[in-house]
Structures are given as C-alpha cells and as structure tokens.
Amino acid sequence: MMRPLITYMLKSYTSSQRYFAPVASIVISVLFLYTYKPNPVMSSYAATAVILFIGCAWMGLSFLNHEQAVQRQVTIVHLRSSVKYGLGGILTLALLTLVLALLTVVYPVMTGSFAQPAGLYHMTLALAGHMLLGMLGISIALYLQTSWVPKSSYAIGILLIILIVSVGGKKLEELIPGPVVPVFLPPAAPMMNALMNADELSFMSLLGSFAHVLVYIILLCGFYLYRSGHMDYGKNL
C-alpha cells in the first residue's frame, strides 16, 4: 500500500511544481558554498547540513500544502486511514531528503572541493547528519501545514522563528541555563557542533548527538501521526 501511495504523492508534488523553489534554493546555496576551493571537510559539511535543515523545512511545508483539500480527503477515504496518509507523506519526504542529502555529500567529493580526501568515515557521518537535520526540518513543518495552521503567513513566520532559534541554540543555552533549551529546542545546533568537531569528539559523544536528533524526530512524527488519526480533515473542504 505504501509504495503506490508514495509514487502518487511524488507525482502529485512534482506536477504541482511547488518543489522548485525549495530544491533550487538548496542546490544554489550548495553550489555557491563550493565556488571557492579548497574547503575544510567537516566544517563545510556542517554548513551544508544547516542548508538542508532550512531547505527541507521549506520543502516539507510546500509538500504538505500542495494538495487541494478535496483531493486530500478523497485520498484519505480511499486509504481508509488518515494515519496511513500522514505516514505516506513522511516517507515521501524522507525519500526526497535522502536524495538531496546524497547529492549534497557526494558533490564536493566528486568536484574535488575539499582540501584533503573526505574518506568513508567522514562521508558516512556527513550523510547521517544531513539526513537527520533534513528530517528535523520536515518534522517541524508537519505542524505548520494549512490543516494545522490555516493562515500561511503565521505558519511561515513561526517556521522562520523556529529555524533561526534552533540554529542559534548554543547562544540560547548560554543565556538560559538549565535543561529547558536542550530538551525543548529542536537540536540543530548540537548536530552542527558534532559535525564541525567530529575529529575531536569521541564516537560515543557523536552517537549521543545523533541519537538526540533521532529521538526528537521520532517524537515529533509520532505525535503528528497520533493527532492525524483524531483530526477531521473534511472540515476544510
């Protein structure tokens, strides 16, 4: 059931052409970053991971809003489950994020943009970091789609604030001591720090940073699917 749904969602999204702006912004930003050579490996990967975090949040919002309310309701009725519909959307976005993450990680290696060889270890860390930050951006966008926040101007404003605050999380931790910021703020800043200092940090420390982001994504997606199962999508028709 999931494969046909993902295929349908990919065709629907690409035919709407709403993908163009967020995907083009990611591609242009990465190309611009690697205009000058050579570049340090992990610092550059940390920068492109942040680009993917912001770009995927934008792509997620455009994907989740691309269907008309009637079309979405027909799809949910056909599936007989709004949870399956929501899960199909998350998996489709995960697939798109994986493609963008692979291209972003491989591009500088193929074009010789780094000062030294990246190596399999660094590329694996970078791919995991890009994938996690991309999915983190999408997990945030889940709660700002039109069926959850009807006014698009509010949704875009909230999304921008969350993205900016998340990227600057380390500064916030200094201003607000205690566990509030590390627990509740989307952990984009800790992932950036882990990628930038991958050579100095221990493997367990790196694993902890990656697990922190993964748990955050699972909680956001899990609660979204739970709430999707109790929402009346027909009220927006």
mmCIF file of C-alpha atoms in Angstrom:
data_model
loop_
_atom_site.group_PDB
_atom_site.id
_atom_site.type_symbol
_atom_site.label_atom_id
_atom_site.label_comp_id
_atom_site.label_asym_id
_atom_site.label_seq_id
_atom_site.Cartn_x
_atom_site.Cartn_y
_atom_site.Cartn_z
ATOM 1 C CA MET A 1 0.000 0.000 0.000
ATOM 2 C CA MET A 2 2.836 2.431 0.830
ATOM 3 C CA ARG A 3 4.717 2.166 -2.474
ATOM 4 C CA PRO A 4 1.728 3.199 -4.654
ATOM 5 C CA LEU A 5 0.923 5.995 -2.161
ATOM 6 C CA ILE A 6 4.494 7.338 -2.237
ATOM 7 C CA THR A 7 4.530 7.129 -6.052
ATOM 8 C CA TYR A 8 1.230 9.011 -6.199
ATOM 9 C CA MET A 9 2.473 11.690 -3.771
ATOM 10 C CA LEU A 10 5.725 12.148 -5.703
ATOM 11 C CA LYS A 11 3.818 12.572 -8.995
ATOM 12 C CA SER A 12 1.317 14.929 -7.395
ATOM 13 C CA TYR A 13 4.064 17.067 -5.799
ATOM 14 C CA THR A 14 6.304 17.241 -8.872
ATOM 15 C CA SER A 15 3.372 18.081 -11.170
ATOM 16 C CA SER A 16 2.422 20.952 -8.843
ATOM 17 C CA GLN A 17 5.962 22.391 -9.342
ATOM 18 C CA ARG A 18 5.963 23.646 -5.751
ATOM 19 C CA TYR A 19 9.165 21.693 -5.209
ATOM 20 C CA PHE A 20 11.123 24.000 -7.485
ATOM 21 C CA ALA A 21 11.766 26.940 -5.123
ATOM 22 C CA PRO A 22 12.975 24.982 -2.037
ATOM 23 C CA VAL A 23 15.009 22.469 -4.079
ATOM 24 C CA ALA A 24 16.548 25.217 -6.222
ATOM 25 C CA SER A 25 17.463 27.202 -3.086
ATOM 26 C CA ILE A 26 19.290 24.163 -1.654
ATOM 27 C CA VAL A 27 21.142 23.459 -4.915
ATOM 28 C CA ILE A 28 22.150 27.103 -5.452
ATOM 29 C CA SER A 29 23.314 27.500 -1.828
ATOM 30 C CA VAL A 30 25.480 24.363 -2.019
ATOM 31 C CA LEU A 31 26.964 25.382 -5.385
ATOM 32 C CA PHE A 32 27.712 28.860 -4.026
ATOM 33 C CA LEU A 33 29.384 27.444 -0.908
ATOM 34 C CA TYR A 34 31.765 25.358 -3.004
ATOM 35 C CA THR A 35 32.525 28.119 -5.505
ATOM 36 C CA TYR A 36 35.879 28.710 -3.835
ATOM 37 C CA LYS A 37 38.329 25.854 -3.235
ATOM 38 C CA PRO A 38 39.732 24.210 -1.209
ATOM 39 C CA ASN A 39 37.334 23.848 1.738
ATOM 40 C CA PRO A 40 37.674 22.100 5.128
ATOM 41 C CA VAL A 41 35.771 18.797 5.123
ATOM 42 C CA MET A 42 33.599 18.674 8.236
ATOM 43 C CA SER A 43 33.053 22.444 8.609
ATOM 44 C CA SER A 44 31.746 22.519 5.039
ATOM 45 C CA TYR A 45 29.525 19.518 5.706
ATOM 46 C CA ALA A 46 28.171 21.241 8.842
ATOM 47 C CA ALA A 47 27.299 24.305 6.735
ATOM 48 C CA THR A 48 25.517 22.279 4.029
ATOM 49 C CA ALA A 49 23.663 20.276 6.718
ATOM 50 C CA VAL A 50 22.206 23.553 8.007
ATOM 51 C CA ILE A 51 21.273 24.498 4.436
ATOM 52 C CA LEU A 52 19.452 21.171 4.161
ATOM 53 C CA PHE A 53 17.738 21.732 7.546
ATOM 54 C CA ILE A 54 16.276 25.055 6.364
ATOM 55 C CA GLY A 55 15.603 23.911 2.789
ATOM 56 C CA CYS A 56 13.859 20.688 3.851
ATOM 57 C CA ALA A 57 11.637 22.589 6.302
ATOM 58 C CA TRP A 58 10.581 24.794 3.375
ATOM 59 C CA MET A 59 10.166 21.768 1.086
ATOM 60 C CA GLY A 60 8.105 19.998 3.778
ATOM 61 C CA LEU A 61 5.741 22.923 4.104
ATOM 62 C CA SER A 62 5.298 23.206 0.323
ATOM 63 C CA PHE A 63 4.768 19.434 0.004
ATOM 64 C CA LEU A 64 2.201 19.245 2.818
ATOM 65 C CA ASN A 65 0.236 22.180 1.335
ATOM 66 C CA HIS A 66 0.404 21.226 -2.353
ATOM 67 C CA GLU A 67 -2.779 19.120 -2.419
ATOM 68 C CA GLN A 68 -6.248 20.630 -2.573
ATOM 69 C CA ALA A 69 -8.383 19.822 0.488
ATOM 70 C CA VAL A 70 -10.866 17.823 -1.633
ATOM 71 C CA GLN A 71 -8.088 15.783 -3.255
ATOM 72 C CA ARG A 72 -6.547 15.040 0.155
ATOM 73 C CA GLN A 73 -9.914 13.959 1.576
ATOM 74 C CA VAL A 74 -10.533 11.619 -1.390
ATOM 75 C CA THR A 75 -7.101 10.054 -0.864
ATOM 76 C CA ILE A 76 -7.764 9.553 2.871
ATOM 77 C CA VAL A 77 -11.154 7.972 2.150
ATOM 78 C CA HIS A 78 -9.533 5.655 -0.400
ATOM 79 C CA LEU A 79 -6.853 4.654 2.151
ATOM 80 C CA ARG A 80 -9.470 4.438 4.937
ATOM 81 C CA SER A 81 -6.912 5.926 7.305
ATOM 82 C CA SER A 82 -5.584 9.428 7.846
ATOM 83 C CA VAL A 83 -2.630 7.892 9.720
ATOM 84 C CA LYS A 84 -1.579 5.962 6.572
ATOM 85 C CA TYR A 85 -1.905 9.188 4.605
ATOM 86 C CA GLY A 86 0.295 11.045 7.111
ATOM 87 C CA LEU A 87 2.855 8.225 7.191
ATOM 88 C CA GLY A 88 2.944 8.160 3.387
ATOM 89 C CA GLY A 89 3.691 11.886 3.370
ATOM 90 C CA ILE A 90 6.541 11.490 5.883
ATOM 91 C CA LEU A 91 8.075 8.584 3.923
ATOM 92 C CA THR A 92 7.818 10.518 0.656
ATOM 93 C CA LEU A 93 9.576 13.495 2.227
ATOM 94 C CA ALA A 94 12.196 11.170 3.743
ATOM 95 C CA LEU A 95 12.902 9.800 0.253
ATOM 96 C CA LEU A 96 13.299 13.311 -1.182
ATOM 97 C CA THR A 97 15.537 14.265 1.752
ATOM 98 C CA LEU A 98 17.731 11.197 1.178
ATOM 99 C CA VAL A 99 18.255 12.139 -2.482
ATOM 100 C CA LEU A 100 19.174 15.726 -1.552
ATOM 101 C CA ALA A 101 21.457 14.545 1.282
ATOM 102 C CA LEU A 102 23.295 12.114 -1.025
ATOM 103 C CA LEU A 103 23.817 14.787 -3.679
ATOM 104 C CA THR A 104 24.993 17.327 -1.093
ATOM 105 C CA VAL A 105 27.504 14.938 0.473
ATOM 106 C CA VAL A 106 28.860 13.481 -2.784
ATOM 107 C CA TYR A 107 29.060 16.700 -4.838
ATOM 108 C CA PRO A 108 32.147 18.266 -3.128
ATOM 109 C CA VAL A 109 33.977 14.922 -3.258
ATOM 110 C CA MET A 110 33.266 14.480 -6.989
ATOM 111 C CA THR A 111 34.353 18.052 -7.781
ATOM 112 C CA GLY A 112 37.478 17.973 -5.574
ATOM 113 C CA SER A 113 36.274 20.864 -3.426
ATOM 114 C CA PHE A 114 37.942 19.701 -0.206
ATOM 115 C CA ALA A 115 41.460 20.464 0.971
ATOM 116 C CA GLN A 116 42.022 16.790 1.816
ATOM 117 C CA PRO A 117 40.258 13.478 0.971
ATOM 118 C CA ALA A 118 36.969 13.168 2.862
ATOM 119 C CA GLY A 119 37.196 9.424 3.478
ATOM 120 C CA LEU A 120 34.402 6.933 4.061
ATOM 121 C CA TYR A 121 34.145 7.707 7.812
ATOM 122 C CA HIS A 122 33.625 11.431 7.310
ATOM 123 C CA MET A 123 31.209 10.885 4.415
ATOM 124 C CA THR A 124 29.144 8.438 6.486
ATOM 125 C CA LEU A 125 28.952 10.908 9.378
ATOM 126 C CA ALA A 126 28.062 13.696 6.974
ATOM 127 C CA LEU A 127 25.300 11.673 5.271
ATOM 128 C CA ALA A 128 23.765 10.743 8.634
ATOM 129 C CA GLY A 129 23.992 14.354 9.822
ATOM 130 C CA HIS A 130 22.440 15.734 6.617
ATOM 131 C CA MET A 131 19.647 13.158 6.710
ATOM 132 C CA LEU A 132 18.855 13.851 10.360
ATOM 133 C CA LEU A 133 18.868 17.637 10.018
ATOM 134 C CA GLY A 134 16.770 17.412 6.838
ATOM 135 C CA MET A 135 14.196 15.231 8.597
ATOM 136 C CA LEU A 136 14.287 17.520 11.631
ATOM 137 C CA GLY A 137 13.254 20.428 9.387
ATOM 138 C CA ILE A 138 10.459 18.319 7.888
ATOM 139 C CA SER A 139 9.265 17.192 11.335
ATOM 140 C CA ILE A 140 8.840 20.835 12.341
ATOM 141 C CA ALA A 141 6.984 21.634 9.101
ATOM 142 C CA LEU A 142 4.441 18.862 9.829
ATOM 143 C CA TYR A 143 2.825 21.060 12.485
ATOM 144 C CA LEU A 144 2.670 24.178 10.330
ATOM 145 C CA GLN A 145 0.760 22.885 7.267
ATOM 146 C CA THR A 146 -2.518 24.544 6.335
ATOM 147 C CA SER A 147 -4.720 21.935 8.014
ATOM 148 C CA TRP A 148 -2.959 22.718 11.325
ATOM 149 C CA VAL A 149 -2.216 26.459 10.939
ATOM 150 C CA PRO A 150 -4.791 27.885 8.493
ATOM 151 C CA LYS A 151 -3.044 31.254 7.982
ATOM 152 C CA SER A 152 0.017 30.668 5.807
ATOM 153 C CA SER A 153 1.615 33.959 6.892
ATOM 154 C CA TYR A 154 1.519 32.806 10.531
ATOM 155 C CA ALA A 155 2.911 29.400 9.585
ATOM 156 C CA ILE A 156 5.828 30.876 7.629
ATOM 157 C CA GLY A 157 6.592 33.347 10.419
ATOM 158 C CA ILE A 158 6.555 30.632 13.094
ATOM 159 C CA LEU A 159 8.702 28.363 10.910
ATOM 160 C CA LEU A 160 11.318 31.087 10.376
ATOM 161 C CA ILE A 161 11.472 31.849 14.101
ATOM 162 C CA ILE A 162 11.896 28.156 14.996
ATOM 163 C CA LEU A 163 14.626 27.673 12.359
ATOM 164 C CA ILE A 164 16.571 30.758 13.441
ATOM 165 C CA VAL A 165 16.307 29.930 17.139
ATOM 166 C CA SER A 166 17.286 26.292 16.501
ATOM 167 C CA VAL A 167 20.419 27.220 14.537
ATOM 168 C CA GLY A 168 21.405 29.685 17.273
ATOM 169 C CA GLY A 169 20.643 27.222 20.062
ATOM 170 C CA LYS A 170 24.137 27.320 21.567
ATOM 171 C CA LYS A 171 23.825 31.050 22.274
ATOM 172 C CA LEU A 172 20.409 30.486 23.838
ATOM 173 C CA GLU A 173 21.858 27.807 26.117
ATOM 174 C CA GLU A 174 24.331 30.382 27.438
ATOM 175 C CA LEU A 175 21.554 32.930 28.046
ATOM 176 C CA ILE A 176 19.066 30.446 29.564
ATOM 177 C CA PRO A 177 20.914 27.931 31.771
ATOM 178 C CA GLY A 178 19.242 24.649 32.661
ATOM 179 C CA PRO A 179 17.651 21.784 30.746
ATOM 180 C CA VAL A 180 14.806 23.791 29.099
ATOM 181 C CA VAL A 181 16.674 24.811 25.922
ATOM 182 C CA PRO A 182 18.438 21.443 25.278
ATOM 183 C CA VAL A 183 15.207 19.480 25.872
ATOM 184 C CA PHE A 184 12.613 21.556 24.043
ATOM 185 C CA LEU A 185 14.561 23.363 21.306
ATOM 186 C CA PRO A 186 14.967 21.417 18.025
ATOM 187 C CA PRO A 187 18.581 20.134 18.290
ATOM 188 C CA ALA A 188 20.009 21.634 15.096
ATOM 189 C CA ALA A 189 22.843 23.453 16.904
ATOM 190 C CA PRO A 190 24.179 20.334 18.719
ATOM 191 C CA MET A 191 24.247 18.452 15.402
ATOM 192 C CA MET A 192 26.142 21.321 13.748
ATOM 193 C CA ASN A 193 28.630 21.264 16.609
ATOM 194 C CA ALA A 194 29.036 17.468 16.335
ATOM 195 C CA LEU A 195 29.741 17.637 12.598
ATOM 196 C CA MET A 196 32.186 20.526 12.925
ATOM 197 C CA ASN A 197 34.125 18.845 15.739
ATOM 198 C CA ALA A 198 33.772 15.243 14.569
ATOM 199 C CA ASP A 199 37.554 14.677 14.657
ATOM 200 C CA GLU A 200 37.898 15.862 18.275
ATOM 201 C CA LEU A 201 34.753 14.292 19.779
ATOM 202 C CA SER A 202 34.606 10.676 20.930
ATOM 203 C CA PHE A 203 32.490 8.178 18.994
ATOM 204 C CA MET A 204 30.047 7.878 21.922
ATOM 205 C CA SER A 205 29.670 11.647 22.083
ATOM 206 C CA LEU A 206 28.924 11.742 18.346
ATOM 207 C CA LEU A 207 26.480 8.876 18.739
ATOM 208 C CA GLY A 208 24.741 10.759 21.558
ATOM 209 C CA SER A 209 24.305 13.872 19.393
ATOM 210 C CA PHE A 210 22.897 11.812 16.518
ATOM 211 C CA ALA A 211 20.568 9.895 18.874
ATOM 212 C CA HIS A 212 19.324 13.173 20.382
ATOM 213 C CA VAL A 213 18.161 14.402 16.957
ATOM 214 C CA LEU A 214 16.720 10.993 16.014
ATOM 215 C CA VAL A 215 14.632 10.799 19.205
ATOM 216 C CA TYR A 216 13.374 14.351 18.630
ATOM 217 C CA ILE A 217 12.297 13.441 15.067
ATOM 218 C CA ILE A 218 10.566 10.228 16.208
ATOM 219 C CA LEU A 219 8.646 12.103 18.920
ATOM 220 C CA LEU A 220 7.527 14.847 16.539
ATOM 221 C CA CYS A 221 6.486 12.398 13.804
ATOM 222 C CA GLY A 222 4.846 10.023 16.300
ATOM 223 C CA PHE A 223 2.718 12.739 17.895
ATOM 224 C CA TYR A 224 1.845 14.095 14.446
ATOM 225 C CA LEU A 225 0.574 10.672 13.322
ATOM 226 C CA TYR A 226 -1.350 10.259 16.583
ATOM 227 C CA ARG A 227 -3.067 13.635 16.164
ATOM 228 C CA SER A 228 -3.676 12.954 12.447
ATOM 229 C CA GLY A 229 -5.716 9.908 13.445
ATOM 230 C CA HIS A 230 -8.031 12.129 15.510
ATOM 231 C CA MET A 231 -8.379 15.070 13.104
ATOM 232 C CA ASP A 232 -11.336 15.761 10.822
ATOM 233 C CA TYR A 233 -9.698 16.678 7.511
ATOM 234 C CA GLY A 234 -13.128 17.072 5.964
ATOM 235 C CA LYS A 235 -13.782 20.323 7.820
ATOM 236 C CA ASN A 236 -11.502 22.209 5.391
ATOM 237 C CA LEU A 237 -13.496 21.135 2.336
#
